[in-house]
mmCIF file of C-alpha atoms (C1' of nucleotides) in Angstrom:
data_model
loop_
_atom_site.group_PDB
_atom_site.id
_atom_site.type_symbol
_atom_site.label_atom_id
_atom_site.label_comp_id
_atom_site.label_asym_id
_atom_site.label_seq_id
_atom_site.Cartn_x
_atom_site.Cartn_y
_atom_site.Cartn_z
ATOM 1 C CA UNK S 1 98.898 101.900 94.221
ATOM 2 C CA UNK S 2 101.162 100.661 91.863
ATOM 3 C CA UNK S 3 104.435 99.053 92.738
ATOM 4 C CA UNK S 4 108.005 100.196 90.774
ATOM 5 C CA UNK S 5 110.782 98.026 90.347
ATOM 6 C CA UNK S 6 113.612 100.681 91.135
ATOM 7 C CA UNK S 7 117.432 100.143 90.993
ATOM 8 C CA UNK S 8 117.314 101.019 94.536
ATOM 9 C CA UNK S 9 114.563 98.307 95.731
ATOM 10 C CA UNK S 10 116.274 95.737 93.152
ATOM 11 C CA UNK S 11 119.469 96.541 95.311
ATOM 12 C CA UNK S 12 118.278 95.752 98.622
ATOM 13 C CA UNK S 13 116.304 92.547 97.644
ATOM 14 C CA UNK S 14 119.559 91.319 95.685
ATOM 15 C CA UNK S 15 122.054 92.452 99.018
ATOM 16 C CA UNK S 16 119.356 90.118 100.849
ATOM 17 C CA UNK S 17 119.564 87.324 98.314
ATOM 18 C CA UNK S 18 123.272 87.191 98.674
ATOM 19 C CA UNK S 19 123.682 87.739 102.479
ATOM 20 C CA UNK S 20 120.815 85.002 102.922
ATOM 21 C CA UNK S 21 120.185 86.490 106.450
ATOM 22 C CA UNK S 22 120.899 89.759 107.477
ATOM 23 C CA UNK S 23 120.066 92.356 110.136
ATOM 24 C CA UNK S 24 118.699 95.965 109.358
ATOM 25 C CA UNK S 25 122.762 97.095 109.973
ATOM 26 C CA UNK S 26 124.127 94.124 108.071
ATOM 27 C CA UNK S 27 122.275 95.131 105.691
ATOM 28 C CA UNK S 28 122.876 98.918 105.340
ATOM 29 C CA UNK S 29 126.893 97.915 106.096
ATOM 30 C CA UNK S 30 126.893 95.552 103.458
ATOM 31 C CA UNK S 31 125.163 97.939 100.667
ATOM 32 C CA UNK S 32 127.334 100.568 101.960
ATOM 33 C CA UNK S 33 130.574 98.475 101.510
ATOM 34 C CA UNK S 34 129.735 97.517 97.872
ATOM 35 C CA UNK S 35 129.722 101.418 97.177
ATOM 36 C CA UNK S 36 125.702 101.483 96.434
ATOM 37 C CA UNK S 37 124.681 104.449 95.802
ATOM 38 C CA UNK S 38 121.765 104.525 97.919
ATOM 39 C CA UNK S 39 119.889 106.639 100.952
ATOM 40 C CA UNK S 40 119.617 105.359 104.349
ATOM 41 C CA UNK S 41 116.028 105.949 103.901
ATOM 42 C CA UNK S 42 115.692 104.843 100.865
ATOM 43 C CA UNK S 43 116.661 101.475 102.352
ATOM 44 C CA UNK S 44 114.129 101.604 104.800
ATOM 45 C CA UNK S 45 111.396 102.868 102.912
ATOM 46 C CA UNK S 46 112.643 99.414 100.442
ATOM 47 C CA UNK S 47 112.690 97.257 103.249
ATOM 48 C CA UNK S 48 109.110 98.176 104.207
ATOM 49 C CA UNK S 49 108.245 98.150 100.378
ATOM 50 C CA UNK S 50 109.525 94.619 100.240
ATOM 51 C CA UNK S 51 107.935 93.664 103.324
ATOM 52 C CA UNK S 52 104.424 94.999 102.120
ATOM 53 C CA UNK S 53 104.743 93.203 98.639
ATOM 54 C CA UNK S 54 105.340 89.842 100.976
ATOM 55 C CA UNK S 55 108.487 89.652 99.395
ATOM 56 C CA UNK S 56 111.254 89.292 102.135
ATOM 57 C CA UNK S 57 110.058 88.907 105.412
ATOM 58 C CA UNK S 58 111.521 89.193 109.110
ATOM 59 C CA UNK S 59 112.131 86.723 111.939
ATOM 60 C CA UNK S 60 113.317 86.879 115.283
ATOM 61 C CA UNK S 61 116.319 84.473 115.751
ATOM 62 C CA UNK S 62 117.980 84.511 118.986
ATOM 63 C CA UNK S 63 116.310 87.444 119.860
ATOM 64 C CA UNK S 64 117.815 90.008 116.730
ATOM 65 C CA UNK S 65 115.664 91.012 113.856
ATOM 66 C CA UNK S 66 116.720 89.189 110.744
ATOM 67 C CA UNK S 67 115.756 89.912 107.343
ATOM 68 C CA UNK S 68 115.644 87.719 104.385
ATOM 69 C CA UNK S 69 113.860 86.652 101.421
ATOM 70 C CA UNK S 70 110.847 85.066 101.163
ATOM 71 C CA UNK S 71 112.062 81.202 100.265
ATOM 72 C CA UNK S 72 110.194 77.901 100.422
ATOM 73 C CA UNK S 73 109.041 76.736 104.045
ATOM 74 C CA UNK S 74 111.956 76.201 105.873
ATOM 75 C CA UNK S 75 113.398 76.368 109.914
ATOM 76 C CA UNK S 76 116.623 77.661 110.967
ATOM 77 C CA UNK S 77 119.029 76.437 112.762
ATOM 78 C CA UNK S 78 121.158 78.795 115.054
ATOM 79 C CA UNK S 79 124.532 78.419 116.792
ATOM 80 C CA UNK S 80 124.808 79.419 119.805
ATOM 81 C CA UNK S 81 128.458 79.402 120.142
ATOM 82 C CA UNK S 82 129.533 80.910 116.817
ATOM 83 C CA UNK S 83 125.711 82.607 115.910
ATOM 84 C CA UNK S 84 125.596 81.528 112.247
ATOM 85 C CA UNK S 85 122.374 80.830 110.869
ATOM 86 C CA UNK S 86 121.569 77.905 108.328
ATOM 87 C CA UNK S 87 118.406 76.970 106.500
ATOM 88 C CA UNK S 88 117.155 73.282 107.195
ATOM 89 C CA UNK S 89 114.428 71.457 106.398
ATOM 90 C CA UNK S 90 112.265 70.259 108.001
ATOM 91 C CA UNK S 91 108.348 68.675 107.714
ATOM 92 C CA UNK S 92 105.990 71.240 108.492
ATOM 93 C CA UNK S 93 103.262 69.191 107.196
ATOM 94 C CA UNK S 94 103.426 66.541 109.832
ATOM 95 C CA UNK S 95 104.531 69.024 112.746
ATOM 96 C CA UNK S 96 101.702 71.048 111.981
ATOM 97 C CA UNK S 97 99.208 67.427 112.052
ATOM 98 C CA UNK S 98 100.607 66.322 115.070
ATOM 99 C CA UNK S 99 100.263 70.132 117.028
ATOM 100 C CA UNK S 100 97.055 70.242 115.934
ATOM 101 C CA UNK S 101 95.734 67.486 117.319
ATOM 102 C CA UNK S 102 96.901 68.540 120.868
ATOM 103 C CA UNK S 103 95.102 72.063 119.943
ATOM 104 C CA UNK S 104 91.895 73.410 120.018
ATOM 105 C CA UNK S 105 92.842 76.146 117.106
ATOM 106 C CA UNK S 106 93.180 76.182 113.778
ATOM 107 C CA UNK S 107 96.675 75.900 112.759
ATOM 108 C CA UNK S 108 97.927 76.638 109.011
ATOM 109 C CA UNK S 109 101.712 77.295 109.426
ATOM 110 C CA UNK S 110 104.601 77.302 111.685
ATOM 111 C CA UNK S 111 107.777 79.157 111.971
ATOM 112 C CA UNK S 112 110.592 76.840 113.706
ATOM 113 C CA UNK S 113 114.019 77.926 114.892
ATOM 114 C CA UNK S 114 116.357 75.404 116.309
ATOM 115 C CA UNK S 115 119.102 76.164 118.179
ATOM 116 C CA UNK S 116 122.451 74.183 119.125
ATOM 117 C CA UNK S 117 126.094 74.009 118.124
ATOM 118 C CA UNK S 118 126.806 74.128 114.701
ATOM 119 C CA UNK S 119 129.260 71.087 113.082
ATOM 120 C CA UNK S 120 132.489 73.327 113.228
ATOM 121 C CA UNK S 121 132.306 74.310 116.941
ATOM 122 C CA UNK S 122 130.654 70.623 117.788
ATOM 123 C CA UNK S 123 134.590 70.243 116.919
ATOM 124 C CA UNK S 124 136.675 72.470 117.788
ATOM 125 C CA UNK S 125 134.638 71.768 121.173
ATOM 126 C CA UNK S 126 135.788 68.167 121.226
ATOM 127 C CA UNK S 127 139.472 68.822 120.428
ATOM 128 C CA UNK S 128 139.337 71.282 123.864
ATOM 129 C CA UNK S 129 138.698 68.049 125.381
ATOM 130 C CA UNK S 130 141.546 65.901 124.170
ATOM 131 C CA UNK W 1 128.328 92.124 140.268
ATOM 132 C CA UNK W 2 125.470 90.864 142.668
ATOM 133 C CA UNK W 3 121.766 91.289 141.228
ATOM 134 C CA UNK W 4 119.850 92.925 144.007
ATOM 135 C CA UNK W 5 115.508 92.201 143.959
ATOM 136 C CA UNK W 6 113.997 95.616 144.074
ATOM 137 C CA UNK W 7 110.314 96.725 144.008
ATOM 138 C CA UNK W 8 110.884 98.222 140.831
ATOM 139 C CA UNK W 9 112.383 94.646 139.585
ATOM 140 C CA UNK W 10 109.277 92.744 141.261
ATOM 141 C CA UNK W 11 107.111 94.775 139.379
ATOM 142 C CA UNK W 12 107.783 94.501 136.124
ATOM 143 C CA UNK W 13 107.954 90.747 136.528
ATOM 144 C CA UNK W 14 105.085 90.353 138.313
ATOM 145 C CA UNK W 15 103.812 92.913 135.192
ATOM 146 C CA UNK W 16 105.010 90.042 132.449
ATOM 147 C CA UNK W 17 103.612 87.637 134.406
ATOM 148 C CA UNK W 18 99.768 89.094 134.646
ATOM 149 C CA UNK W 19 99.994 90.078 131.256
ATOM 150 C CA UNK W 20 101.244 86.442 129.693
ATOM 151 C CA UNK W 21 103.076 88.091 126.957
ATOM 152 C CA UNK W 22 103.338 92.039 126.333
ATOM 153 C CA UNK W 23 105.610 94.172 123.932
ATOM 154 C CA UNK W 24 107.622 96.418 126.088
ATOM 155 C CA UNK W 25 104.791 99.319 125.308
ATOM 156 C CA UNK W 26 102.019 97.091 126.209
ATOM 157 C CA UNK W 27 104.290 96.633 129.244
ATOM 158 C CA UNK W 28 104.883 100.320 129.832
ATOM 159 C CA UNK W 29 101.048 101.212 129.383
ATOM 160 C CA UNK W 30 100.196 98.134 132.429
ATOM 161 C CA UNK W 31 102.969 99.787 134.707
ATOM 162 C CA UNK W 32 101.694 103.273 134.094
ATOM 163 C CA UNK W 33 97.710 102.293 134.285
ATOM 164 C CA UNK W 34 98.552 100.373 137.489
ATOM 165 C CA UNK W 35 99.768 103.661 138.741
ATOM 166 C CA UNK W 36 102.891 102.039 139.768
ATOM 167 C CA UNK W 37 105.758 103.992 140.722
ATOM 168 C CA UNK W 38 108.625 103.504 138.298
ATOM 169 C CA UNK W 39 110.756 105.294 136.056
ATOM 170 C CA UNK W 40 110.571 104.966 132.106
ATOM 171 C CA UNK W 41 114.479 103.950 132.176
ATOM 172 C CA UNK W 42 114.344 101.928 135.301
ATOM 173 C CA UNK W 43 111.965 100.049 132.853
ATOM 174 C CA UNK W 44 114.378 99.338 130.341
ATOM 175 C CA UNK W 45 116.926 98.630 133.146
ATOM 176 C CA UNK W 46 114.987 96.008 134.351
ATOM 177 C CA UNK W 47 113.872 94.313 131.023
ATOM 178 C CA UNK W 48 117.959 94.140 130.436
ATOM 179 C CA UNK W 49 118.559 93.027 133.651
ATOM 180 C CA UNK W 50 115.718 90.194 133.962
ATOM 181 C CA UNK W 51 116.930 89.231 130.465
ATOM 182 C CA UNK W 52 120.383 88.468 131.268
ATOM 183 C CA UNK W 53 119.172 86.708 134.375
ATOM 184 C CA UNK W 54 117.561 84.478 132.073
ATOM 185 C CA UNK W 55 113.704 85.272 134.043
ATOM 186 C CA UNK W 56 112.464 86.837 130.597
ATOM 187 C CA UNK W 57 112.971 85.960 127.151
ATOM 188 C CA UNK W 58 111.975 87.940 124.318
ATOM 189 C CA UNK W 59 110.416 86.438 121.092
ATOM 190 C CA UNK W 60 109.140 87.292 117.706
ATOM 191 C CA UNK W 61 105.699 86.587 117.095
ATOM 192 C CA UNK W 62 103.958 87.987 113.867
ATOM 193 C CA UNK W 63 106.504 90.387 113.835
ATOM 194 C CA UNK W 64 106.648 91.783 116.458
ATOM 195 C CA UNK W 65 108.702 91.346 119.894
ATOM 196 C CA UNK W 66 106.773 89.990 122.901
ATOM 197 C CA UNK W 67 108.373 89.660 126.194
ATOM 198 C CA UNK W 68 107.385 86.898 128.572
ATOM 199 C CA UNK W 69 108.333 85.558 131.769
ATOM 200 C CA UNK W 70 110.575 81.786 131.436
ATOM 201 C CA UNK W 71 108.257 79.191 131.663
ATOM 202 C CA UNK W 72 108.434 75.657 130.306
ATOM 203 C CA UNK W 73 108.965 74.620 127.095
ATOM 204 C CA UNK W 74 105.687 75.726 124.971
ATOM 205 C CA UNK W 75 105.302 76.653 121.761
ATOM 206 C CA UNK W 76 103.067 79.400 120.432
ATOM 207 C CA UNK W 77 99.659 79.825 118.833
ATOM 208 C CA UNK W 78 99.149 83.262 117.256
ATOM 209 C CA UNK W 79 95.475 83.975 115.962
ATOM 210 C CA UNK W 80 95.982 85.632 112.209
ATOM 211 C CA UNK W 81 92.752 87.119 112.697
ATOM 212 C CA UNK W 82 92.285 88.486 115.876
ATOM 213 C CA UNK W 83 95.774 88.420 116.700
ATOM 214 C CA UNK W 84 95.504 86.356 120.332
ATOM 215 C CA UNK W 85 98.335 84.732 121.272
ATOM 216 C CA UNK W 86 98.082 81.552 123.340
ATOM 217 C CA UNK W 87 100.919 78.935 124.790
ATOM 218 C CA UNK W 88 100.351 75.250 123.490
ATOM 219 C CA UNK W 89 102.323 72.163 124.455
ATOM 220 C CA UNK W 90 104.213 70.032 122.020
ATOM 221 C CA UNK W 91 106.388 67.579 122.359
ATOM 222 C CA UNK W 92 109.647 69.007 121.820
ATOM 223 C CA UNK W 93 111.959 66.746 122.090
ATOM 224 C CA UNK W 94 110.527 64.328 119.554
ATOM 225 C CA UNK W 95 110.461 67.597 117.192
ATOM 226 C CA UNK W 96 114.124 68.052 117.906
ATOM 227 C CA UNK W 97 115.051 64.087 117.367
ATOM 228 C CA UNK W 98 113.503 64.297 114.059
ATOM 229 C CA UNK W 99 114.844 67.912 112.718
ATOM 230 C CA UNK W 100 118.366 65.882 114.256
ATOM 231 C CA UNK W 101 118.327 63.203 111.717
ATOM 232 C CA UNK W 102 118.366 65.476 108.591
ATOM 233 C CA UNK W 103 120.606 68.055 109.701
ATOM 234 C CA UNK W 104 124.377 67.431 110.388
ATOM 235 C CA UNK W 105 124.483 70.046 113.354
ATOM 236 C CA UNK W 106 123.787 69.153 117.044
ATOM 237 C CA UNK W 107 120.909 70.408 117.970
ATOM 238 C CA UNK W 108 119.855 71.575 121.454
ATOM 239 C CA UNK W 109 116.575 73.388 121.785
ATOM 240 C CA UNK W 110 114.014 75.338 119.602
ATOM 241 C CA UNK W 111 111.146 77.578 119.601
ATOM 242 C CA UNK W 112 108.143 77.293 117.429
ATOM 243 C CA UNK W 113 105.438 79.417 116.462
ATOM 244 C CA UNK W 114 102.056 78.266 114.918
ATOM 245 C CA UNK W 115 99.712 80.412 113.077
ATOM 246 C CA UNK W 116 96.125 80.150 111.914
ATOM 247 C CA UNK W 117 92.882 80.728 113.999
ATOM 248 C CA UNK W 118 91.971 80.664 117.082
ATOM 249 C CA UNK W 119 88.672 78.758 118.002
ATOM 250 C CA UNK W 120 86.853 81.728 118.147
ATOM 251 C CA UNK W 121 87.684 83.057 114.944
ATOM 252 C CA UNK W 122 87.111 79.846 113.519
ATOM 253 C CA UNK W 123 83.413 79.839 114.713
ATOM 254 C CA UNK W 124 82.760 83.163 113.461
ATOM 255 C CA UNK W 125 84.362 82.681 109.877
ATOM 256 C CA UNK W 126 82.162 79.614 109.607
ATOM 257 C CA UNK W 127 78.487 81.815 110.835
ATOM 258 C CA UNK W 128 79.445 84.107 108.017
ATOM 259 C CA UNK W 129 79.125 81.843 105.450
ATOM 260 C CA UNK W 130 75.830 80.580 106.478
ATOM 261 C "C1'" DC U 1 103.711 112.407 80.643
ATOM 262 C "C1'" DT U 2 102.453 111.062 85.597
ATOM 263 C "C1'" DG U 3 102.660 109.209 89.880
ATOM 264 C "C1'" DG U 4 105.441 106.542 92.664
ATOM 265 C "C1'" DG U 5 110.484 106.633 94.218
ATOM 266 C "C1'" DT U 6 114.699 109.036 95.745
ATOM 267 C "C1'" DG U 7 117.887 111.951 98.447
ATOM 268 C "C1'" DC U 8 118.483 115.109 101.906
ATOM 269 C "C1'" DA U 9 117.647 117.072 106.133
ATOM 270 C "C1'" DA U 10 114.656 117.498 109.849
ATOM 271 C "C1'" DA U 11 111.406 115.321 112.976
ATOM 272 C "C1'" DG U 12 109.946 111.534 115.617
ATOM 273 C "C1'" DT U 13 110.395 107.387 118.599
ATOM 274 C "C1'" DA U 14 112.717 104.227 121.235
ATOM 275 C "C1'" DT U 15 116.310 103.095 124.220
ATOM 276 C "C1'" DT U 16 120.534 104.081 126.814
ATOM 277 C "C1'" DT U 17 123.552 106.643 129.897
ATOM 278 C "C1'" DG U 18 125.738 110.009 133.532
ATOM 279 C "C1'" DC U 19 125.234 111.429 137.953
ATOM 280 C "C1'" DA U 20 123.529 112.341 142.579
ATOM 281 C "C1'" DT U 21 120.533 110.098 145.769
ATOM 282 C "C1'" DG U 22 118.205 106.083 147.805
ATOM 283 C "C1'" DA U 23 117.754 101.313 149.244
ATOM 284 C "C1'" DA U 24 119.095 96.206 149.354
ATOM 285 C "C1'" DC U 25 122.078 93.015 151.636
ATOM 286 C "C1'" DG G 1 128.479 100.672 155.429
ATOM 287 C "C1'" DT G 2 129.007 99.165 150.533
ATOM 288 C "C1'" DT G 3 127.434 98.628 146.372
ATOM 289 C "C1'" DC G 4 123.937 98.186 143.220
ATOM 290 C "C1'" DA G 5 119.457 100.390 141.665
ATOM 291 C "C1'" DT G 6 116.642 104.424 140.797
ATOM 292 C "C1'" DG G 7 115.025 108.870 138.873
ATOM 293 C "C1'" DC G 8 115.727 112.549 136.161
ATOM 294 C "C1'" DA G 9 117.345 114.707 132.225
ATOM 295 C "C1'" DA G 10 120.365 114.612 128.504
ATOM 296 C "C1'" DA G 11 122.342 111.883 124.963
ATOM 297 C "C1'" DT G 12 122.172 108.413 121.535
ATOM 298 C "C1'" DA G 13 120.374 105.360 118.508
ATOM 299 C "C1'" DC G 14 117.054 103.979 115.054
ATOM 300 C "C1'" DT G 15 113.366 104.895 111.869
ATOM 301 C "C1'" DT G 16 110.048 107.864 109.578
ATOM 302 C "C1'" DT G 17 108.558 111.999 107.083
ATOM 303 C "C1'" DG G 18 108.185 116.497 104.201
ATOM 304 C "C1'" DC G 19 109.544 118.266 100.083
ATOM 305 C "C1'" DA G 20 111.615 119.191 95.626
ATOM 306 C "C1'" DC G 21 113.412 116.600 91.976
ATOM 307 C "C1'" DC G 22 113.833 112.240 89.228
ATOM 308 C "C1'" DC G 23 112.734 108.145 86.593
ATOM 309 C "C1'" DA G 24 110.019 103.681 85.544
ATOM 310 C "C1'" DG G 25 105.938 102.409 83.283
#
DNA sequence: CTGGGTGCAAAGTATTTGCATGAAC
DNA sequence: GTTCATGCAAATACTTTGCACCCAG
């Protein structure tokens, strides 16, 4: 089956591509807001589209379902006071080497979420203190 | 608001923790099969309830949402191939020091997920090629 | 042209909620 | 005894599907 490059899928990967993250409702509020004109379930036949063609993917960050492109390896980092989400990198090469030594399995590739306060609330927690 | 232990509670607990980890339909199907005596929404209830206690956590695991009873810090193993999904101990908190150094946010915890095969699937892939 | 894609509305699932009754503490 | 939890059924998401029409390749 042949794939189609529609306005409608180009649309949804590009909303993803700009929103870096997003929810399934982030998503549809955010194509909404920019006036696309585009079917609910056209958006969700697109998002598993994209999904099939490995092209964005989904992860489970602090327990939501985000989507968002498919990028180079990378971890997040969430905040758990203000809940923004950042890309950082990180070695998966030598995380992977040193689990697998531990591990009787095969391991090929990781998915890493790290969570914490993020650098704005690390200080608007310290001036509380003062 | 005082959390009260029920049977009902007990039992979906004790549910998450004979089944290791378990989607909430997996989880369903075990309560039903074990003829236990519980309602569909006191399910849910529960799962909420547990979760905000902090006794459950939910995570995303090839893409789909596992619920498992709060244990230690482990990581996961997730067979690609037969889809078996095992706990495995790393060492955390040197993970964390590391990711620290490049990332200018303060970093508390993390979850990780490794993929590849399991042992089994391993031995099998290799007595096909023979 | 032709077959996959779209929009709409309707159908499914999954999960939550209101209310009277039952059971922890 | 209170107050929270349960069961049932109804309500509310959320997501998928059937079908006629449309457009990318």
């Amino acid at each position: 089956m042949l794939r189609r490059m529609t306005t409608q899928k180009r649309m949804v990967y590009q909303a993803l591509e700009d929103l870096g993250h997003a929810s399934v409702e982030v998503l549809i509020e955010y194509l909404k807001d920019h006036n696309e004109q585009i079917s609910l379930s056209t958006i969700y036949r697109n998002i598993q589209t994209l999904l099939a063609e490995e092209k964005i993917k989904i992860v489970k960050l602090k327990g939501n379902d985000v989507l968002e492109t498919v990028k180079v390896d990378h971890a997040h980092f969430i905040c758990e006071q203000c809940g923004r989400i950042e890309d950082i990198m990180v070695d998966q090469e030598k995380i992977i080497s040193k689990a697998a030594k531990g591990c009787i399995h095969q391991i090929k590739k990781c998915d890493m979420a790290f969570y914490g306060l993020c650098q704005k609330c690390t200080k608007e927690t310290k001036g509380e203190r003062i």
